[in-house]
Amino acid sequence: MSLIGQSVTVLGAGVAGLAVARALALRGASVTVLEQADAIREVGAGLQISPNGACVLRALGLGDALQASSLRAEAVDLRDGMSGALVTRLEVGRLRPEQGYHFLHRADLIALLLRGAEEAGVTLRLLQRVDAVDVSGPRPRLSVAGAWQEAGLLIGADGLHSRLRVALNGPEKPFFTHQVAWRALIPCDAGAAPVAEVHMGEGRHLVSYPLRGGALRNIVAVEERRKWAEESWSLRDDSMDLRLAFEEFGPRVRGWLEQVEDPWLWGLFRHPVAKTWFRATPHGAAAILGDAAHPTLPFLAQGASMGLEDAWVLAEALATYDTPAVGLAAFQARRQARTGRIVAAANGNARAYHLSGPLRSLAHTGLRLMGQVAPSAMLGRFDWLYGHDVTQGAGRSS
């Protein structure tokens, strides 16, 4: 259908929300993004944009901005947490070099997406806290600060606690994985290589890589524990708790953690991929994407890239098919199986990083041998993920 003049309301000014807003506006839609915060602040920490996400940013005309805001990664090093010894190296910089594998601060990605959205004519409205969403009538309705309003096309990019997901699927109870994660930024050591280091230990692991031209070092540390922690990005924790959790790790990791002050802490919960992603009537439609549709654990670094993929496919489907109902059905059909596979792979990485005893030694030996004997085969295991390009029709692997 033609999107020219189509009124679209997007809930959430995160990665998926701003990307889909620009994608729709470039196709002629009149897009308004509602954000509950009072400003777009420099919050969050580092994230990774792999080639499958980078191709979307380039297709949206934001490739130069991505290049200017990010570090191009050379590799991902898997290391033994206690000794620091290299287990194997994945040279991700060789994967689709025309797109690149990128490290960047979340705030820098949000900033470039916001500029791109506003340049495309998108309107951003702050302080728009959505209390409830109703999709039972002929048009979607949303309550903002207690006042109900209708929307012609409503898109929920409102994250883990999406109101629109609940309206489409009913309430759900996510499963606490008995894992918590700390995140922090520290000054980076001079001359640090653009490499993500994954230090693996029994029941815990730590990921670190440089940001902002090597000025900062991003740290995400995960520990298995029985104690519950809230699913929130806004909880502070005592840095001593973090240091104690990794006190048996090597000196490189301990040195980083000595520099951490007031880390953020959040509990990791496992959510199912949503069964229902949209509802359409002759008079209106609603759909979810990104974390609202398929929240994932952070063990494959695909949250942002999945949101970018979703944004492209959703906008393309609405522009291609005759009605929103058919377009949104095509969107869900193209995305549901792939995002489910990515979520499952992230779950698997959580287990693989935290092995103990003989199984841990056996797994590390196998990885080390494969990396020495068949490094290309190691990279080839990720073709399905990084080689997928949603901007080429139904998505192709290269």
Short mmCIF file of N, CA, C and O in Angstrom, two decimals, residues 10 12-34 40 57 60-62 65 108-125 308 311:
data_model
loop_
_atom_site.label_atom_id
_atom_site.label_comp_id
_atom_site.label_asym_id
_atom_site.label_seq_id
_atom_site.Cartn_x
_atom_site.Cartn_y
_atom_site.Cartn_z
N VAL A 10 4.49 5.70 16.78
CA VAL A 10 5.48 4.74 17.27
C VAL A 10 5.66 4.96 18.76
O VAL A 10 5.91 6.09 19.20
N GLY A 12 8.00 4.57 21.77
CA GLY A 12 9.37 4.30 22.19
C GLY A 12 10.41 4.85 21.24
O GLY A 12 10.39 4.56 20.04
N ALA A 13 11.35 5.64 21.80
CA ALA A 13 12.43 6.24 21.01
C ALA A 13 13.74 5.51 21.25
O ALA A 13 14.79 6.12 21.48
N GLY A 14 13.67 4.17 21.20
CA GLY A 14 14.88 3.35 21.27
C GLY A 14 15.38 3.02 19.89
O GLY A 14 14.99 3.65 18.89
N VAL A 15 16.22 2.01 19.79
CA VAL A 15 16.83 1.65 18.50
C VAL A 15 15.76 1.25 17.49
O VAL A 15 15.70 1.80 16.38
N ALA A 16 14.90 0.30 17.85
CA ALA A 16 13.88 -0.17 16.90
C ALA A 16 12.89 0.93 16.57
O ALA A 16 12.48 1.08 15.41
N GLY A 17 12.47 1.71 17.57
CA GLY A 17 11.48 2.75 17.34
C GLY A 17 11.96 3.83 16.40
O GLY A 17 11.24 4.23 15.46
N LEU A 18 13.16 4.33 16.62
CA LEU A 18 13.68 5.40 15.76
C LEU A 18 14.01 4.87 14.37
O LEU A 18 13.83 5.58 13.37
N ALA A 19 14.49 3.62 14.29
CA ALA A 19 14.80 3.05 12.97
C ALA A 19 13.54 2.85 12.14
O ALA A 19 13.51 3.19 10.95
N VAL A 20 12.49 2.32 12.74
CA VAL A 20 11.26 2.12 11.98
C VAL A 20 10.61 3.45 11.65
O VAL A 20 9.99 3.61 10.59
N ALA A 21 10.77 4.45 12.52
CA ALA A 21 10.23 5.77 12.22
C ALA A 21 10.88 6.36 10.98
O ALA A 21 10.20 6.88 10.09
N ARG A 22 12.22 6.27 10.89
CA ARG A 22 12.89 6.79 9.70
C ARG A 22 12.52 5.97 8.47
O ARG A 22 12.25 6.54 7.40
N ALA A 23 12.49 4.65 8.61
CA ALA A 23 12.17 3.80 7.45
C ALA A 23 10.79 4.11 6.89
O ALA A 23 10.60 4.15 5.67
N LEU A 24 9.82 4.35 7.76
CA LEU A 24 8.46 4.66 7.31
C LEU A 24 8.38 6.09 6.76
O LEU A 24 7.72 6.33 5.74
N ALA A 25 9.05 7.04 7.41
CA ALA A 25 9.01 8.42 6.94
C ALA A 25 9.66 8.55 5.57
O ALA A 25 9.20 9.32 4.72
N LEU A 26 10.74 7.80 5.32
CA LEU A 26 11.38 7.85 4.01
C LEU A 26 10.46 7.33 2.91
O LEU A 26 10.66 7.65 1.73
N ARG A 27 9.47 6.53 3.30
CA ARG A 27 8.49 6.01 2.34
C ARG A 27 7.23 6.87 2.30
O ARG A 27 6.23 6.46 1.71
N GLY A 28 7.27 8.03 2.95
CA GLY A 28 6.18 8.98 2.83
C GLY A 28 5.21 9.06 3.99
O GLY A 28 4.28 9.88 3.96
N ALA A 29 5.36 8.23 5.00
CA ALA A 29 4.43 8.24 6.13
C ALA A 29 4.65 9.47 7.00
O ALA A 29 5.74 10.05 7.06
N SER A 30 3.59 9.86 7.70
CA SER A 30 3.64 10.94 8.69
C SER A 30 3.78 10.29 10.06
O SER A 30 2.82 9.74 10.59
N VAL A 31 4.98 10.34 10.62
CA VAL A 31 5.31 9.53 11.78
C VAL A 31 5.52 10.40 13.02
O VAL A 31 6.25 11.40 12.97
N THR A 32 4.90 9.98 14.12
CA THR A 32 5.12 10.60 15.42
C THR A 32 5.62 9.54 16.38
O THR A 32 5.05 8.46 16.48
N VAL A 33 6.72 9.84 17.08
CA VAL A 33 7.28 8.93 18.08
C VAL A 33 6.96 9.47 19.46
O VAL A 33 7.23 10.65 19.76
N LEU A 34 6.34 8.63 20.29
CA LEU A 34 6.02 9.00 21.67
C LEU A 34 7.05 8.37 22.61
O LEU A 34 7.23 7.16 22.59
N ILE A 40 16.14 12.85 25.55
CA ILE A 40 16.94 11.72 25.06
C ILE A 40 18.33 11.89 25.65
O ILE A 40 19.13 12.70 25.20
N LEU A 57 21.38 -0.01 8.59
CA LEU A 57 21.74 1.39 8.77
C LEU A 57 22.24 1.99 7.45
O LEU A 57 21.91 3.14 7.12
N LEU A 60 19.36 2.63 5.18
CA LEU A 60 18.59 3.80 5.64
C LEU A 60 19.34 5.11 5.41
O LEU A 60 18.87 6.18 5.81
N GLY A 61 20.51 5.03 4.79
CA GLY A 61 21.29 6.23 4.52
C GLY A 61 22.10 6.73 5.70
O GLY A 61 22.50 7.89 5.73
N LEU A 62 22.37 5.84 6.66
CA LEU A 62 23.07 6.24 7.88
C LEU A 62 24.44 5.56 8.00
O LEU A 62 25.01 5.50 9.10
N ALA A 65 27.26 7.95 9.19
CA ALA A 65 27.09 8.25 10.62
C ALA A 65 27.52 7.08 11.48
O ALA A 65 28.15 7.26 12.53
N ASP A 108 25.31 6.93 21.29
CA ASP A 108 25.73 7.39 19.97
C ASP A 108 24.86 6.79 18.87
O ASP A 108 24.55 7.46 17.88
N LEU A 109 24.43 5.54 19.05
CA LEU A 109 23.52 4.95 18.08
C LEU A 109 22.16 5.64 18.13
O LEU A 109 21.57 5.95 17.09
N ILE A 110 21.66 5.90 19.34
CA ILE A 110 20.38 6.60 19.47
C ILE A 110 20.48 7.99 18.84
O ILE A 110 19.56 8.44 18.15
N ALA A 111 21.59 8.68 19.07
CA ALA A 111 21.75 10.02 18.52
C ALA A 111 21.73 10.02 17.00
O ALA A 111 21.08 10.87 16.37
N LEU A 112 22.41 9.07 16.36
CA LEU A 112 22.42 9.07 14.90
C LEU A 112 21.07 8.66 14.34
O LEU A 112 20.63 9.15 13.29
N LEU A 113 20.37 7.76 15.04
CA LEU A 113 19.02 7.38 14.59
C LEU A 113 18.04 8.53 14.78
O LEU A 113 17.15 8.74 13.94
N LEU A 114 18.18 9.27 15.88
CA LEU A 114 17.29 10.41 16.12
C LEU A 114 17.50 11.48 15.07
O LEU A 114 16.53 12.02 14.51
N ARG A 115 18.76 11.78 14.77
CA ARG A 115 19.02 12.77 13.70
C ARG A 115 18.43 12.29 12.38
O ARG A 115 17.81 13.07 11.64
N GLY A 116 18.62 11.01 12.09
CA GLY A 116 18.07 10.47 10.86
C GLY A 116 16.56 10.53 10.80
O GLY A 116 15.97 10.84 9.76
N ALA A 117 15.91 10.25 11.93
CA ALA A 117 14.45 10.31 11.97
C ALA A 117 13.96 11.74 11.77
O ALA A 117 13.03 11.99 10.98
N GLU A 118 14.57 12.67 12.47
CA GLU A 118 14.12 14.06 12.37
C GLU A 118 14.39 14.62 10.98
O GLU A 118 13.57 15.38 10.43
N GLU A 119 15.53 14.23 10.38
CA GLU A 119 15.81 14.69 9.00
C GLU A 119 14.77 14.16 8.02
O GLU A 119 14.51 14.79 6.99
N ALA A 120 14.20 12.99 8.33
CA ALA A 120 13.17 12.40 7.46
C ALA A 120 11.79 12.97 7.73
O ALA A 120 10.83 12.58 7.07
N GLY A 121 11.66 13.87 8.72
CA GLY A 121 10.39 14.51 9.01
C GLY A 121 9.62 13.92 10.17
O GLY A 121 8.46 14.28 10.40
N VAL A 122 10.23 13.02 10.92
CA VAL A 122 9.56 12.41 12.07
C VAL A 122 9.43 13.43 13.20
O VAL A 122 10.34 14.23 13.46
N THR A 123 8.29 13.41 13.89
CA THR A 123 8.05 14.25 15.06
C THR A 123 8.27 13.44 16.33
O THR A 123 7.72 12.34 16.47
N LEU A 124 9.08 13.95 17.25
CA LEU A 124 9.33 13.31 18.54
C LEU A 124 8.59 14.08 19.62
O LEU A 124 8.76 15.30 19.75
N ARG A 125 7.79 13.37 20.40
CA ARG A 125 7.07 13.98 21.53
C ARG A 125 7.53 13.30 22.81
O ARG A 125 7.37 12.09 22.98
N LEU A 308 16.91 -3.45 14.32
CA LEU A 308 17.13 -2.81 13.03
C LEU A 308 16.56 -3.66 11.90
O LEU A 308 15.91 -3.13 10.98
N ALA A 311 12.81 -3.29 11.85
CA ALA A 311 12.37 -1.99 11.36
C ALA A 311 12.32 -1.97 9.83
O ALA A 311 11.35 -1.49 9.23
#
